[in-house]
XYZ file of C-alpha atoms in Angstrom:
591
model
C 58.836 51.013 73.886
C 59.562 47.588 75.114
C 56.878 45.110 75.927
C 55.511 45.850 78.987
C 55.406 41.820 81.068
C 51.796 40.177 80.198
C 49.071 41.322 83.332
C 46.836 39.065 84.919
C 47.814 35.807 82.717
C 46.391 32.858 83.931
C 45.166 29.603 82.418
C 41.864 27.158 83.015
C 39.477 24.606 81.278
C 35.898 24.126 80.667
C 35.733 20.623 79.424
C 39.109 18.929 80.966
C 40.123 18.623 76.938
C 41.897 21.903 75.987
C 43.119 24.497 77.794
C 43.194 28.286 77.568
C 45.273 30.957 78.491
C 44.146 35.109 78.950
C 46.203 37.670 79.828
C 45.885 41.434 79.455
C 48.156 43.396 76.742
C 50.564 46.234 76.678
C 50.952 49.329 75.044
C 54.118 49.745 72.806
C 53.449 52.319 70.073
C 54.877 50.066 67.277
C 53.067 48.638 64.436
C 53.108 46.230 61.758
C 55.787 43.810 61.555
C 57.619 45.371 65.028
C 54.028 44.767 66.685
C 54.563 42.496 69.813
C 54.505 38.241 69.214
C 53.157 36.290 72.207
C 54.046 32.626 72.447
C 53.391 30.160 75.091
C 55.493 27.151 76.119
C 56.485 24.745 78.536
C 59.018 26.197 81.312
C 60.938 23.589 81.488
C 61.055 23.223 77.629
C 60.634 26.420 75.883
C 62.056 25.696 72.475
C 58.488 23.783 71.824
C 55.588 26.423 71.799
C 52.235 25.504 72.926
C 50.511 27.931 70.771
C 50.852 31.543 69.354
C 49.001 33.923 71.259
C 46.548 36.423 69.573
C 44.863 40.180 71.046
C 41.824 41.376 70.142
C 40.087 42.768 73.093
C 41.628 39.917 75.228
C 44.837 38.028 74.536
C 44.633 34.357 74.497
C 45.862 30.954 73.586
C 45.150 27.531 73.421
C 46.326 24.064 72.850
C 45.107 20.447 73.714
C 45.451 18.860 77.543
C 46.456 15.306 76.509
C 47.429 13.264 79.304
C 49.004 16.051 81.173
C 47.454 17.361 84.377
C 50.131 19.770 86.189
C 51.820 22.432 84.078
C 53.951 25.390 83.968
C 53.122 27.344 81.504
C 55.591 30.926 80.434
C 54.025 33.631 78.370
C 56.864 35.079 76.214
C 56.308 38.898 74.667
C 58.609 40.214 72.273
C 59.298 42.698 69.938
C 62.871 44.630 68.436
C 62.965 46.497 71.693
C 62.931 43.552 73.772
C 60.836 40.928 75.319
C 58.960 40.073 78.532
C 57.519 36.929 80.518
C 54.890 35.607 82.911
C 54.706 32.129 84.025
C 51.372 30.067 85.561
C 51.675 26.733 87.383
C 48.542 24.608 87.860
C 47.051 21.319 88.310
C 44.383 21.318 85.729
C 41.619 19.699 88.228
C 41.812 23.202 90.104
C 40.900 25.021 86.949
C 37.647 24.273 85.733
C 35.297 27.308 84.565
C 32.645 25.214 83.625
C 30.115 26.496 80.947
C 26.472 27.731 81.274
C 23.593 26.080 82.248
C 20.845 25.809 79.446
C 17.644 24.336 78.844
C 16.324 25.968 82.574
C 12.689 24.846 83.331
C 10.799 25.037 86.472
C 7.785 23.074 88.552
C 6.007 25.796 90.533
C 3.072 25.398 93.117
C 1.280 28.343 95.404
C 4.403 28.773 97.325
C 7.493 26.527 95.679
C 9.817 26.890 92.508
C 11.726 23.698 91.485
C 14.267 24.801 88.749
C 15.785 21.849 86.790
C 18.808 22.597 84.528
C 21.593 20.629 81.770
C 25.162 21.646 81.424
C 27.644 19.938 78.589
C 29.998 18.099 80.480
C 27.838 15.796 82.437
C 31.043 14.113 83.544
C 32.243 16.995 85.960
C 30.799 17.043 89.306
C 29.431 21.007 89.514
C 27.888 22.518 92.203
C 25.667 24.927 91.453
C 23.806 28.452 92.834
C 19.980 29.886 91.590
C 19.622 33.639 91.914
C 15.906 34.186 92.158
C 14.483 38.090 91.897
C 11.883 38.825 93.965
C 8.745 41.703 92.965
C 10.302 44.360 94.958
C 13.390 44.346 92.805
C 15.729 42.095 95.831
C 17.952 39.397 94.786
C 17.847 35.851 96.680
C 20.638 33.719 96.112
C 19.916 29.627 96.866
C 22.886 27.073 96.505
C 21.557 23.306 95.280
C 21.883 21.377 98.475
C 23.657 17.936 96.412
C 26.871 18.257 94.216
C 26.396 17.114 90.794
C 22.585 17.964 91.409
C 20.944 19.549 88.146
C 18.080 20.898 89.913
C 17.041 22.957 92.910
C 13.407 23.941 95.419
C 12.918 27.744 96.374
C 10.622 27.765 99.232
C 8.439 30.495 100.992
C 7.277 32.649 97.925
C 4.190 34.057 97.431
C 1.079 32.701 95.378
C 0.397 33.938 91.987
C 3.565 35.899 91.689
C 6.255 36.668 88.992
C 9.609 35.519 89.674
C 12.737 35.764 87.614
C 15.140 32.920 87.976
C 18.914 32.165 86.635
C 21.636 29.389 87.607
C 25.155 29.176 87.705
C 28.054 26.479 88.365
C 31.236 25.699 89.597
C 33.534 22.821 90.304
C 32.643 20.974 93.373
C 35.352 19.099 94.338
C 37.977 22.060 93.743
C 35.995 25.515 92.913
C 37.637 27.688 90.611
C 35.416 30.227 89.508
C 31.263 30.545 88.474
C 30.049 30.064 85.192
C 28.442 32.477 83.401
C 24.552 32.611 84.025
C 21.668 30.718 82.083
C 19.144 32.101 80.333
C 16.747 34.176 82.268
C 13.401 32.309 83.194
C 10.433 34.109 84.471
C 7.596 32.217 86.269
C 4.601 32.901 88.513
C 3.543 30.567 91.221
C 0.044 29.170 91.303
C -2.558 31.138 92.923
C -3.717 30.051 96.696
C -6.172 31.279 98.882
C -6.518 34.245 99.699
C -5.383 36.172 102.989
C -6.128 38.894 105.065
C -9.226 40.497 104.807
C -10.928 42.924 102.957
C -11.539 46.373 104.362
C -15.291 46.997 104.380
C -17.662 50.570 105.068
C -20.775 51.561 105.035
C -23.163 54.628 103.967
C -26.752 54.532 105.783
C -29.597 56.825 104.300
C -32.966 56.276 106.073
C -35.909 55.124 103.654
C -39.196 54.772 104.051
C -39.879 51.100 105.651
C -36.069 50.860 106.479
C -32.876 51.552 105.405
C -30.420 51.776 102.006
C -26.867 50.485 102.708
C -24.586 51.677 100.443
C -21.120 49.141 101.377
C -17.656 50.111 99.935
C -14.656 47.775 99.909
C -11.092 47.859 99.231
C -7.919 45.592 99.491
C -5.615 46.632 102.365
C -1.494 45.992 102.377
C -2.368 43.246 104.473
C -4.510 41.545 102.332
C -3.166 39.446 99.861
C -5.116 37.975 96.587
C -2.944 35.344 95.930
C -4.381 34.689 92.658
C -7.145 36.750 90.386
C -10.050 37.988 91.779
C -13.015 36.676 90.646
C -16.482 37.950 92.567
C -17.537 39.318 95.936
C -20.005 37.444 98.085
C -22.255 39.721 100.397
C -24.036 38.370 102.967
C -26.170 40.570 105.230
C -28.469 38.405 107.699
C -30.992 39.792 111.192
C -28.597 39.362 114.543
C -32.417 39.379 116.516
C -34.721 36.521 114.968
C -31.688 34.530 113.242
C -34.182 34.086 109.449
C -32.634 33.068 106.774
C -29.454 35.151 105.130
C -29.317 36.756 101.977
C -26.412 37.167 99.368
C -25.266 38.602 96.584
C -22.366 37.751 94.356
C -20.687 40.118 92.312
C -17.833 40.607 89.860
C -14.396 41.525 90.469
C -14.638 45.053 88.467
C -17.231 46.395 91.264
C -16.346 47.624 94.881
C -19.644 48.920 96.269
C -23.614 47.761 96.456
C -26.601 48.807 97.664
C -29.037 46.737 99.673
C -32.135 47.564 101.729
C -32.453 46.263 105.028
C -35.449 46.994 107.723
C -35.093 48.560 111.122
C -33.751 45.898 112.690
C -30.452 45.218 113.658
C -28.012 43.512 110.527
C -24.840 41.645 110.525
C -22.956 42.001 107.125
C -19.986 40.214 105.822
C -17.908 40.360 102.644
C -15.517 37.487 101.119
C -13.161 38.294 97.730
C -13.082 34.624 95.726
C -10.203 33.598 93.692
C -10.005 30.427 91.462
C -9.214 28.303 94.998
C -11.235 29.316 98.004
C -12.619 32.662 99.558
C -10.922 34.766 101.453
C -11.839 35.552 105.313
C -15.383 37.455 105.525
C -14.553 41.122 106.959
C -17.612 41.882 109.352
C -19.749 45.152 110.183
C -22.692 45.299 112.710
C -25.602 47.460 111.420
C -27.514 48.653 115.194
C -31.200 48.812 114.911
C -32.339 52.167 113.822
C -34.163 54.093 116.407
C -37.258 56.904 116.067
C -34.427 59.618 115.796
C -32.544 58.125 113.375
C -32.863 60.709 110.837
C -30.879 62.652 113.120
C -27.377 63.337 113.960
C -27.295 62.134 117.560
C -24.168 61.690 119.659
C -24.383 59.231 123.133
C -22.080 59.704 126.016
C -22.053 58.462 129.546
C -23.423 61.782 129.560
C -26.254 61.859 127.977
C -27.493 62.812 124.539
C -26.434 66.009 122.362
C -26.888 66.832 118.932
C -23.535 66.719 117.186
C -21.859 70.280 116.079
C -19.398 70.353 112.764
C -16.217 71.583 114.421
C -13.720 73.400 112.022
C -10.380 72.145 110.712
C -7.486 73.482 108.822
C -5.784 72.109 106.313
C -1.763 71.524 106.263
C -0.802 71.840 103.301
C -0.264 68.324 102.628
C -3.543 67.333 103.599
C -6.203 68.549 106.598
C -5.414 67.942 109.970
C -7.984 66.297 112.071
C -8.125 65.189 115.924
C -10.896 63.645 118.085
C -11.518 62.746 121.733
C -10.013 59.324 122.125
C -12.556 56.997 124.312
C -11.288 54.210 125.779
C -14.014 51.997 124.599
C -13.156 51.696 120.951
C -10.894 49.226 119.342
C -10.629 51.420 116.739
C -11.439 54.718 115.085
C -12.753 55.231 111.097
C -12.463 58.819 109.527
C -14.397 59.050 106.440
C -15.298 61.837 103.582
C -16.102 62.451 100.078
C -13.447 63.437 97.567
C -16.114 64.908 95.292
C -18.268 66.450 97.609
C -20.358 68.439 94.827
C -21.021 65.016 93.119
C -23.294 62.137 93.128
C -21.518 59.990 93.809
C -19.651 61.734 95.693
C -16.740 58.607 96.359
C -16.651 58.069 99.467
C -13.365 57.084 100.900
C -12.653 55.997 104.784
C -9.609 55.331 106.592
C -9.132 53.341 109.769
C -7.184 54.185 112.504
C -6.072 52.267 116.020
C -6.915 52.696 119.619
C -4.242 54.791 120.506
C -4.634 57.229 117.737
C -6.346 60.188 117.957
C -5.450 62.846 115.411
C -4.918 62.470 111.455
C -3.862 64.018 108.579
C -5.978 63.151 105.715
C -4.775 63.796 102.420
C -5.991 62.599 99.126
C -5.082 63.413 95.593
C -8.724 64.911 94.899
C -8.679 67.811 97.356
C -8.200 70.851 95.844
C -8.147 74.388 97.364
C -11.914 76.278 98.119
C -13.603 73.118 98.610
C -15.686 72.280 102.062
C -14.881 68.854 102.917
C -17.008 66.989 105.515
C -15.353 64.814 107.603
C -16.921 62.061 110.237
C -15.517 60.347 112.806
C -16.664 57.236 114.041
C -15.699 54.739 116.793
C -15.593 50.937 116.317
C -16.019 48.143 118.990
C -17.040 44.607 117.821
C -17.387 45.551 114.366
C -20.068 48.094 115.643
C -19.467 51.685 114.500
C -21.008 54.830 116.059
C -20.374 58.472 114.848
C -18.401 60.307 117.482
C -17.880 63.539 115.934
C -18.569 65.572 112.739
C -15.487 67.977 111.190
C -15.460 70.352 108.264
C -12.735 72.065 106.336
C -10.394 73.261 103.187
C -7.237 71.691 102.070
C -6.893 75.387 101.697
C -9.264 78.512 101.729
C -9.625 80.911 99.131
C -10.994 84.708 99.488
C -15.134 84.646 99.152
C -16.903 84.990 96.212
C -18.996 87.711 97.100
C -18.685 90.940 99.369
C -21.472 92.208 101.752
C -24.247 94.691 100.345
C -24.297 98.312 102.220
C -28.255 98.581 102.519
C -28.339 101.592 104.683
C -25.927 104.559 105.584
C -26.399 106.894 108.410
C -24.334 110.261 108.497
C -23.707 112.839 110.994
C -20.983 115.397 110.443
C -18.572 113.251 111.790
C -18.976 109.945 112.048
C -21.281 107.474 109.526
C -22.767 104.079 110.311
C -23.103 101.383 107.571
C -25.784 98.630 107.767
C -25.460 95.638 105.663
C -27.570 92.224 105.049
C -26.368 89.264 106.885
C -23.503 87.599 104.958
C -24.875 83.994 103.295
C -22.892 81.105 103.234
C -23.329 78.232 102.523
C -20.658 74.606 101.426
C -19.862 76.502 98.367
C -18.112 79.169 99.641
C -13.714 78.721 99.471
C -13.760 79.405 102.695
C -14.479 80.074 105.984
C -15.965 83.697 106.982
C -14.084 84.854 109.864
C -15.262 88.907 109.650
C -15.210 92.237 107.846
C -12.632 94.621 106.966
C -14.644 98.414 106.623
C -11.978 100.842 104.382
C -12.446 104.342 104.632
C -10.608 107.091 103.145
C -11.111 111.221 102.137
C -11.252 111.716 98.443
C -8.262 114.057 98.600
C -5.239 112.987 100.460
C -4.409 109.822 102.903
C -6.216 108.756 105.569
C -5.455 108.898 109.327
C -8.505 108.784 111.405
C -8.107 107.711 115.387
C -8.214 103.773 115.934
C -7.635 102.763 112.245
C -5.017 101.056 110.818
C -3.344 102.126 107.414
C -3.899 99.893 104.282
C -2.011 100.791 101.386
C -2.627 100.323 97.747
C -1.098 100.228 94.564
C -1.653 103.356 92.791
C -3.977 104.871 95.297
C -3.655 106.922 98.987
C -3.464 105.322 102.249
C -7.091 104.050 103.285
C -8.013 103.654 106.953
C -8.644 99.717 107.642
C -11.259 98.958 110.580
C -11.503 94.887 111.168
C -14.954 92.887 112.528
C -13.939 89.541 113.924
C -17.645 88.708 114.521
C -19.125 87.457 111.622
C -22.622 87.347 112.986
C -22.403 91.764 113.081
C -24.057 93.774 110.449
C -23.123 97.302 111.397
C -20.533 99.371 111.770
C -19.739 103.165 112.852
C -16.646 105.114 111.550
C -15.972 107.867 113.678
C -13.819 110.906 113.934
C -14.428 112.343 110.299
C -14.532 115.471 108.953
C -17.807 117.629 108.802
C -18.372 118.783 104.778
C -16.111 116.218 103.858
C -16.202 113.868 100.439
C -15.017 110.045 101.403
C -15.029 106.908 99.862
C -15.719 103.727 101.811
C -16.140 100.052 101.034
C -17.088 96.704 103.090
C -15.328 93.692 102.416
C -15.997 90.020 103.882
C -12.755 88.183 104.560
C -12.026 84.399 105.150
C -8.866 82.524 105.984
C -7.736 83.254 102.706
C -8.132 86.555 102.301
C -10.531 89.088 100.533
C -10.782 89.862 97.055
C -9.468 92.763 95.796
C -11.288 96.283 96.083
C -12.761 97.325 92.718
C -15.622 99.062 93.898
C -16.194 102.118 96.710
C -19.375 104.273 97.977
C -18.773 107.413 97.713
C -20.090 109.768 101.031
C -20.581 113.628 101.743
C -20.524 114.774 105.966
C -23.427 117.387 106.411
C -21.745 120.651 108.239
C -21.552 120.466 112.313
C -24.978 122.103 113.135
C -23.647 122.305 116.637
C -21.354 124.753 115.796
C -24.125 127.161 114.341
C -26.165 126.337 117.591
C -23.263 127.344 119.602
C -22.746 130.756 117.427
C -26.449 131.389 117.381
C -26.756 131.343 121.493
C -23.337 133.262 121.438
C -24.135 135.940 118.563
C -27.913 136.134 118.173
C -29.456 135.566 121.155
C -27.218 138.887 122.713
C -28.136 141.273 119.497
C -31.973 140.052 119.649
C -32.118 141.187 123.845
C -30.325 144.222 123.333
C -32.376 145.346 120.263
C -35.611 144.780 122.299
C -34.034 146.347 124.886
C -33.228 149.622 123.019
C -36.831 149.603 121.830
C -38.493 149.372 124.897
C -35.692 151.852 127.019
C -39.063 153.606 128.806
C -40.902 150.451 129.661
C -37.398 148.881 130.640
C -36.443 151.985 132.487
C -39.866 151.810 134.325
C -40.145 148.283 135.424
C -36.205 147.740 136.176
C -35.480 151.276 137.822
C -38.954 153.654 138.205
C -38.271 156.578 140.034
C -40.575 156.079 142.785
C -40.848 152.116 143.219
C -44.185 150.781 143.880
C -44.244 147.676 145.913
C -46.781 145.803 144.086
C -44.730 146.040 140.778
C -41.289 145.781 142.099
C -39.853 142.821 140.941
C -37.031 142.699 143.667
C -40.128 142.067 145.907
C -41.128 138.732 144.228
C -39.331 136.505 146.614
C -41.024 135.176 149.694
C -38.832 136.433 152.182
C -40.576 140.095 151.093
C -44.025 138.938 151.236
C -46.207 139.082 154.366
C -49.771 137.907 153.831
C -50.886 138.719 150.149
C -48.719 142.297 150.646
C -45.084 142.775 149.420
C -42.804 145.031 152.056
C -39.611 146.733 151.359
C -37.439 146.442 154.429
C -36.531 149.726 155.387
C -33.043 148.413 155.991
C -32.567 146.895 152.422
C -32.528 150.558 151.052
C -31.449 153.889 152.069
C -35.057 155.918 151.606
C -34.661 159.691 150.692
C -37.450 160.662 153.076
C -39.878 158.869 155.323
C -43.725 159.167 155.286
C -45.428 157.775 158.368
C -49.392 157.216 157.532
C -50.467 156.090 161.126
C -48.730 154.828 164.861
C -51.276 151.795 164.587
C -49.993 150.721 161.397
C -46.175 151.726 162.055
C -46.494 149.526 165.388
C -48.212 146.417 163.339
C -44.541 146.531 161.078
């Protein structure tokens, strides 16, 4: 193919002594001698060539400025197919691309950078820009404030810090285009004093004589080093009779101690040191310990109550935790040990503001089936007082162990199951929240009234029965089957479950001896009176029905309504009498 016409040919200087030329070349497909020949030349005088262009990954071309300053410069491209041109005009002054800075060095203080820089042509005026990259991975760009200055001040960093620092330039009087960039330089500032303050708790244990503080510290976000930490100065001091304070210094590696102070009341402070002054002291008040210290005591407007571990669930994530905000606090502090089962146990806090009043705390030590404590205290003048005690499981597992059945009490259709009270204690995964009783016939499923089914693999439906009381240690399973084999099993369940069943009791119902009862008064009872009967027909016969019926024996004359005096009477109008027998008027008239 033809030459395609040279793209993006244009020409500039970096020393005002020679100038070159770029442009961008075409495809043509031909090679060897028919490959394409560049030549550049004056427009106005193109039989004299400037210079013979060559392409590697750029095409260019130079030649020497002399006392020429304006120019039109043509590009010629041409090969046996044809040829192609591009043509530049410019005043040379308006195309300087100056070179690099080099030999970058810097003056730093706490807070300040002062780069200082060379370039070649110390002739050309250049104005020049400092990109400066911050710790957070942001790019400031600062412009020198003085053409033809070799140096500029970056303001408003932070002590002991890294920084990484290039410069570029350009022509001030009629820009073209940036240099390349120097060199890299990376610096830190000079440490300062340190800001903020350091976030400070506490761990009392009562002692004979006094007390054992255990303090922890840490550096918040809004503290700031500003140089290497050195030591920690602890000063603890009486608030009451003012004596004389005492201190301890330690070394930067540490961030707890344990002192002893008395009963009285303590104010403690901690300062972090660097290589130029201490930091702010962070403060806590230590109240003088009462004669019920050793307990857990909670004071309202109220009154006084011993303080009760409420429950909490975990999220997930973390465990969730609220309190009962009180306006009185300036602020609230949550703490709790990641290692619970350990001595130490590392004791970690977080602090929360007035306004806040539920959490979720989450650290990277909680694992599921582990009791966390949590306490909650509230702060007011550096004086913390416990407001409320939590406990709780990132997540809860099924218990280790399952109740043991100590007693079983049968009838022939229904059996009671006694078992000891269920022990826990902060190493079980989880909280105990009842009982699920299974019950089932050896032979076939199970479908007893008020039971639901529970199905599992391999095995027939089992009647489930569910305790939500934890405290109860009995249950009765009614509505079996008299003569009847069935297995049963109690298992303890938490919020994560129960552990499989392995394990059943196996049961036998006694027969209904109601049943016989009832057959023996139906069956028995009848045969055993009529057999008696049969064998005493005479006497029977006699006493029930005699042939001539004798008052005295009668017993159809036992009620009172036939007896006058000691005598029993037979109305005569009760019976129809086959004859009558009159033994005297005077006793006749007295009936």
């Amino acid at each position: 193919e033809p030459p395609d016409t040279p793209k993006d040919f244009s020409c500039q200087t970096r020393d005002m002594k020679r100038i070159t030329c770029t442009w961008k070349e075409g495809e043509t497909y031909l090679y060897g001698q028919n490959l394409p020949q560049y030549t550049l030349s004056e427009t106005s005088s193109q039989k004299t060539a400037l210079c013979k262009g060559s392409c590697s990954k750029q095409c260019s071309c130079s030649w020497d400025i002399g006392q020429q300053w304006i120019w039109n410069v043509t590009v010629t491209v041409e090969n046996p197919l044809g040829k192609k041109t591009a043509t530049d005009v410019f005043d040379v002054n308006h195309r300087m691309y100056p070179t690099a800075p080099f030999q970058v060095w810097e003056d730093c203080t706490d807070t300040e950078i002062t780069l200082h820089w060379n370039y070649e042509n110390n002739e050309i005026e250049l104005f020049c820009q400092t990109e400066v990259l911050q710790p957070d991975g942001k790019v400031e760009l600062h412009n020198s404030s003085v053409a033809g200055s070799k140096r500029v001040t970056v303001r408003g960093l932070q002590p002991y810090t890294e920084y990484t620092a290039r410069v570029r330039c350009g022509a001030a009087k009629y820009f073209w285009r940036w240099s390349e960039w120097s060199q890299p330089l990376t610096t830190r500032t000079k440490e300062g004093t340190p800001s903020g303050k350091l976030d400070m708790w506490r761990e009392i244990k009562p002692v004979l004589g006094g007390r054992n503080v255990t303090l922890f510290w840490k550096q918040t976000p809004s503290f700031q080093a500003n140089g290497k930490i050195i030591s920690y100065e602890v000063i603890w001091e009486k608030i009451e009779d003012g004596s004389k304070p005492e201190s301890i210094s330690l070394s930067s590696v540490y961030n707890s101690t344990r002192i002893f102070i008395d009963n009285h009341s303590y104010r403690i402070s901690i300062t972090a040191k660097n290589n130029v002054n201490f930091s702010l002291p962070s403060v806590l008040i230590i109240s003088r310990a009462t004669n019920n210290s050793r307990k857990i005591v909670f004071c309202s407007f109220l009154g006084t109550e011993e303080l009760k571990e409420g429950q909490v669930n975990g999220t997930g994530d973390g465990v969730f935790i609220s309190w009962e905000p009180r306006s009185i606090y300036d602020s609230y502090i949550v703490d709790w040990c990641n290692f619970p089962r350990l001595q130490p146990c590392d004791l970690q806090w977080k602090r929360f503001g007035p306004n806040t009043s539920s959490a979720v705390i989450s650290s990277a030590a909680f694992v599921p089936g582990v009791r966390y404590k949590f306490s909650i205290y509230g702060s007011v003048a550096n004086r913390a007082s416990l407001l409320e005690k939590k406990i709780g499981y990132l997540k809860e597992l099924p218990p280790h162990l399952d109740p043991i059945v100590r007693k079983v009490d049968l009838t022939y259709n229904s059996v009671t199951l006694y078992w000891d009270s269920y022990f826990t204690n902060e190493s079980e995964p989880g909280f105990l929240r009842g009982y699920h009783v299974y019950v089932s016939p050896i032979q076939g499923n199970c479908n007893l009234k008020g039971s639901k089914k529970h199905i599992l693999s391999d095995e027939p439906e089992l009647c489930k029965y569910t305790i939500e009381n934890p405290e109860e240690k009995k249950y009765t399973v009614k509505h079996l089957m008299p003569n009847t084999k069935y297995k049963l099993v109690v298992k303890a369940f938490t919020g994560g479950g129960e552990t499989p069943i392995l394990n059943f009791r196996y049961i036998d119902t006694p027969s209904n001896s109601n049943m016989l009862y009832f057959v023996f008064l139906l069956v028995i009872v009848p045969t055993l009176v009529a057999a008696i009967c049969h064998w005493k027909m005479e006497w029977v016969k006699e006493c029930c029905c005699p042939v001539i019926p004798s008052p005295n024996k009668s017993k159809v004359l036992s009620f009172k309504e036939f007896k006058i005096d000691s005598e029993k009477v037979l109305k005569i109008n009760d019976c129809l009498p086959d004859m009558l027998a009159m033994d005297s008027n005077a006793e006749a008239q007295k009936l």
